[in-house]
């Protein structure tokens, strides 16, 4: 059996994990890549994606049952669920094996819960994926989603960077950190004073000491001068730790923007190794052709500050224009194909009429077409 590839989707609550899985499923269907979403959140009873070819942990246990039976709160119940799951993975193995038996090249997408302790301090989730990787020769990439609203606050930005670093160290897998809902960023204020630095400053996570004066101002505005100094000092030390590791950087994502999805999926395919000779086996020949044509070179030339803040409206109009042109071109192509098919049918009828006429002239009988 060949190696199995997939993504592990993590991130704080409200970061858009299930929405991303839904968009990813549609994207992969469009390019011809067979995929299966595995919902690992026993508390998520409203899945936006199709459950036809998916695996849902709630079919076997729910957070409500655990909380009632074990008298636990939501977080404690969730941790208990995964600890129980780790101890009895046989059924989970069997279900994944059934999915792979139908198509051994199925791409697996794991939709994880939003409780951050599962991927920052509790090692159960890591152990589960470690066992899965050994069992199915699974090549995974962690996709860590964080809401774009967090970068509008200096202290919250440092927090999400620290959280991303902690998950990278805990999960011990290739990880791509993503600022999601980037198209919503322009709605959080005037673009002139929305962010004190360019957007690429926040994605590259370099020279965090530039953020320190802003954090001091933010701390002073809390109205508690004593704790403000301590908070400022703490943030400074955390920034130094982040820079010492020098591991964290971010990509940006708008789930409704095709170019944004193409750019991110190319990076993910490189991170988990899918891009290296497996795409043809997976059946997604459209994706293979795109990567061969070097579309990423064009996408990398787009400045994210211009695209999502400075000139967002102009780019959106241009994208909409291209989309409408593509729809029009597809409709014209379909119309052309229908005309050609009708011409073929018409030619066949003319030829049949001629044959019947010749037969009638030769035999003196009336021909009928049965």
Tab-separated table of C-alpha atoms in Angstrom, residues 81-287:
chain	number	residue	atom	x	y	z
A	81	UNK	CA	-12.716	11.457	25.158
A	82	UNK	CA	-9.284	11.521	23.558
A	83	UNK	CA	-7.625	9.595	26.372
A	84	UNK	CA	-10.280	6.894	25.969
A	85	UNK	CA	-9.839	6.981	22.214
A	86	UNK	CA	-6.073	6.525	22.515
A	87	UNK	CA	-6.548	3.421	24.666
A	88	UNK	CA	-8.933	1.787	22.159
A	89	UNK	CA	-7.982	2.787	18.629
A	90	UNK	CA	-8.955	-0.530	17.001
A	91	UNK	CA	-12.374	0.686	15.794
A	92	UNK	CA	-10.817	3.914	14.515
A	93	UNK	CA	-8.151	1.905	12.671
A	94	UNK	CA	-10.853	-0.260	11.119
A	95	UNK	CA	-12.885	2.704	9.857
A	96	UNK	CA	-9.850	4.384	8.307
A	97	UNK	CA	-8.857	1.077	6.718
A	98	UNK	CA	-12.327	0.815	5.151
A	99	UNK	CA	-11.883	4.297	3.667
A	100	UNK	CA	-8.479	3.394	2.236
A	101	UNK	CA	-9.757	0.054	0.908
A	102	UNK	CA	-12.228	1.935	-1.288
A	103	UNK	CA	-9.453	4.178	-2.620
A	104	UNK	CA	-5.915	3.731	-1.314
A	105	UNK	CA	-5.005	7.248	-2.486
A	106	UNK	CA	-7.684	8.976	-0.392
A	107	UNK	CA	-6.391	12.201	1.159
A	108	UNK	CA	-7.318	12.408	4.869
A	109	UNK	CA	-8.384	15.667	6.532
A	110	UNK	CA	-8.618	15.610	10.342
A	111	UNK	CA	-10.901	18.326	11.745
A	112	UNK	CA	-9.752	18.746	15.363
A	113	UNK	CA	-11.434	20.455	18.350
A	114	UNK	CA	-10.615	24.054	19.232
A	115	UNK	CA	-9.513	23.484	22.843
A	116	UNK	CA	-5.896	24.647	22.696
A	117	UNK	CA	-4.715	22.463	25.590
A	118	UNK	CA	-5.127	19.416	23.338
A	119	UNK	CA	-2.269	20.555	21.106
A	120	UNK	CA	-0.245	22.714	23.499
A	121	UNK	CA	-0.054	20.909	26.856
A	122	UNK	CA	-1.854	17.546	26.670
A	123	UNK	CA	0.025	14.977	24.600
A	124	UNK	CA	-2.902	12.662	23.835
A	125	UNK	CA	-3.663	14.102	20.388
A	126	UNK	CA	0.008	13.850	19.423
A	127	UNK	CA	0.126	10.187	20.525
A	128	UNK	CA	-2.980	9.360	18.477
A	129	UNK	CA	-1.508	10.818	15.285
A	130	UNK	CA	1.835	9.187	16.018
A	131	UNK	CA	0.143	5.767	16.177
A	132	UNK	CA	-1.893	6.488	13.039
A	133	UNK	CA	1.257	7.502	11.175
A	134	UNK	CA	2.933	4.196	12.005
A	135	UNK	CA	-0.153	2.110	11.248
A	136	UNK	CA	-0.964	3.577	7.815
A	137	UNK	CA	2.370	5.118	6.793
A	138	UNK	CA	0.590	8.447	7.176
A	139	UNK	CA	2.385	11.634	6.036
A	140	UNK	CA	0.704	14.547	7.784
A	141	UNK	CA	0.999	18.312	7.833
A	142	UNK	CA	-0.521	20.333	10.676
A	143	UNK	CA	-2.450	23.412	9.532
A	144	UNK	CA	-2.800	25.830	12.448
A	145	UNK	CA	-5.514	28.439	11.821
A	146	UNK	CA	-5.762	31.702	13.773
A	147	UNK	CA	-8.330	34.450	13.255
A	148	UNK	CA	-7.034	37.619	11.577
A	149	UNK	CA	-8.619	39.786	14.285
A	150	UNK	CA	-5.824	38.769	16.675
A	151	UNK	CA	-3.183	40.682	14.748
A	152	UNK	CA	-5.019	43.971	15.375
A	153	UNK	CA	-3.939	43.834	19.044
A	154	UNK	CA	-0.181	43.721	19.885
A	155	UNK	CA	-0.595	41.549	22.990
A	156	UNK	CA	-3.019	39.158	21.272
A	157	UNK	CA	-0.630	38.870	18.343
A	158	UNK	CA	2.196	37.800	20.669
A	159	UNK	CA	-0.217	35.314	22.260
A	160	UNK	CA	-1.136	33.604	18.988
A	161	UNK	CA	2.514	33.449	17.932
A	162	UNK	CA	3.386	31.809	21.264
A	163	UNK	CA	0.439	29.428	20.890
A	164	UNK	CA	1.594	28.502	17.380
A	165	UNK	CA	5.131	27.864	18.619
A	166	UNK	CA	3.843	25.678	21.450
A	167	UNK	CA	1.760	23.560	19.086
A	168	UNK	CA	4.730	23.140	16.728
A	169	UNK	CA	6.848	21.811	19.579
A	170	UNK	CA	4.072	19.590	20.953
A	171	UNK	CA	2.762	18.027	17.717
A	172	UNK	CA	6.234	17.320	16.287
A	173	UNK	CA	4.916	17.343	12.705
A	174	UNK	CA	5.445	19.667	9.732
A	175	UNK	CA	3.253	22.668	10.506
A	176	UNK	CA	2.014	25.640	8.520
A	177	UNK	CA	0.529	28.503	10.512
A	178	UNK	CA	-2.239	30.409	8.765
A	179	UNK	CA	-3.922	33.737	9.472
A	180	UNK	CA	-7.464	32.891	8.391
A	181	UNK	CA	-10.346	35.198	7.408
A	182	UNK	CA	-7.810	37.644	5.994
A	183	UNK	CA	-10.555	39.149	3.825
A	184	UNK	CA	-12.301	40.296	7.034
A	185	UNK	CA	-9.277	42.271	8.232
A	186	UNK	CA	-10.249	45.416	6.326
A	187	UNK	CA	-13.572	45.483	8.211
A	188	UNK	CA	-11.922	45.939	11.610
A	189	UNK	CA	-11.034	49.620	11.074
A	190	UNK	CA	-9.727	52.229	8.645
A	191	UNK	CA	-6.892	50.862	6.547
A	192	UNK	CA	-4.752	53.930	7.394
A	193	UNK	CA	-4.632	53.046	11.109
A	194	UNK	CA	-5.718	49.397	11.066
A	195	UNK	CA	-2.211	48.010	11.610
A	196	UNK	CA	0.866	49.930	12.800
A	197	UNK	CA	3.076	47.822	10.501
A	198	UNK	CA	2.714	46.273	7.084
A	199	UNK	CA	0.943	42.927	6.919
A	200	UNK	CA	4.123	41.061	5.976
A	201	UNK	CA	5.654	42.134	9.306
A	202	UNK	CA	3.018	40.012	11.046
A	203	UNK	CA	3.445	37.030	8.734
A	204	UNK	CA	7.245	36.921	8.917
A	205	UNK	CA	7.369	37.200	12.762
A	206	UNK	CA	10.680	39.048	12.881
A	207	UNK	CA	11.989	41.838	15.141
A	208	UNK	CA	9.229	41.596	17.719
A	209	UNK	CA	10.959	44.286	19.788
A	210	UNK	CA	9.276	46.798	17.445
A	211	UNK	CA	6.013	45.704	19.043
A	212	UNK	CA	7.128	46.507	22.592
A	213	UNK	CA	6.209	50.254	22.667
A	214	UNK	CA	2.729	49.401	21.397
A	215	UNK	CA	2.324	46.736	24.066
A	216	UNK	CA	3.335	49.237	26.751
A	217	UNK	CA	0.697	51.691	25.513
A	218	UNK	CA	-1.898	48.928	25.392
A	219	UNK	CA	-0.969	47.816	28.928
A	220	UNK	CA	-1.237	51.356	30.306
A	221	UNK	CA	-4.721	51.707	28.843
A	222	UNK	CA	-5.964	48.872	31.049
A	223	UNK	CA	-6.161	51.266	34.010
A	224	UNK	CA	-3.983	49.092	36.253
A	225	UNK	CA	-0.475	50.621	36.235
A	226	UNK	CA	1.074	47.994	38.520
A	227	UNK	CA	-0.061	45.024	36.445
A	228	UNK	CA	0.624	46.979	33.239
A	229	UNK	CA	4.368	47.005	33.957
A	230	UNK	CA	4.381	43.293	34.719
A	231	UNK	CA	2.379	42.509	31.584
A	232	UNK	CA	4.766	44.563	29.465
A	233	UNK	CA	7.780	42.798	30.986
A	234	UNK	CA	6.205	39.370	30.519
A	235	UNK	CA	5.403	40.096	26.880
A	236	UNK	CA	8.974	41.238	26.298
A	237	UNK	CA	10.373	37.958	27.650
A	238	UNK	CA	7.893	35.919	25.608
A	239	UNK	CA	8.917	37.811	22.473
A	240	UNK	CA	12.552	36.949	23.152
A	241	UNK	CA	11.686	33.259	23.528
A	242	UNK	CA	9.785	33.291	20.229
A	243	UNK	CA	12.694	34.936	18.421
A	244	UNK	CA	15.193	32.507	19.966
A	245	UNK	CA	13.311	29.544	18.479
A	246	UNK	CA	12.830	31.361	15.151
A	247	UNK	CA	10.327	28.758	13.949
A	248	UNK	CA	7.053	30.614	13.491
A	249	UNK	CA	5.815	32.332	10.359
A	250	UNK	CA	2.345	32.732	8.880
A	251	UNK	CA	0.549	32.393	5.583
A	252	UNK	CA	-2.695	34.249	4.898
A	253	UNK	CA	-5.943	32.677	3.741
A	254	UNK	CA	-9.269	33.759	2.338
A	255	UNK	CA	-11.267	30.567	1.913
A	256	UNK	CA	-13.332	32.085	-0.941
A	257	UNK	CA	-10.299	33.260	-2.916
A	258	UNK	CA	-8.996	30.700	-5.409
A	259	UNK	CA	-5.473	32.116	-5.570
A	260	UNK	CA	-5.224	32.110	-1.786
A	261	UNK	CA	-6.244	28.444	-1.644
A	262	UNK	CA	-3.895	27.439	-4.463
A	263	UNK	CA	-0.966	29.153	-2.761
A	264	UNK	CA	-1.638	27.515	0.611
A	265	UNK	CA	-2.284	24.023	-0.765
A	266	UNK	CA	0.963	24.109	-2.732
A	267	UNK	CA	2.884	24.802	0.478
A	268	UNK	CA	1.027	22.054	2.330
A	269	UNK	CA	1.723	19.539	-0.444
A	270	UNK	CA	5.414	20.334	-0.145
A	271	UNK	CA	5.332	20.057	3.647
A	272	UNK	CA	3.760	16.585	3.784
A	273	UNK	CA	5.493	15.332	0.621
A	274	UNK	CA	2.359	14.880	-1.491
A	275	UNK	CA	3.718	17.031	-4.296
A	276	UNK	CA	6.704	14.780	-4.927
A	277	UNK	CA	5.355	12.391	-7.518
A	278	UNK	CA	2.079	11.356	-5.882
A	279	UNK	CA	-0.394	13.776	-7.453
A	280	UNK	CA	-0.650	11.734	-10.662
A	281	UNK	CA	-1.578	8.654	-8.626
A	282	UNK	CA	-4.138	10.665	-6.707
A	283	UNK	CA	-5.922	11.499	-9.948
A	284	UNK	CA	-5.707	15.269	-9.591
A	285	UNK	CA	-4.123	15.887	-12.995
A	286	UNK	CA	-5.480	19.455	-13.066
A	287	UNK	CA	-3.443	20.245	-9.953
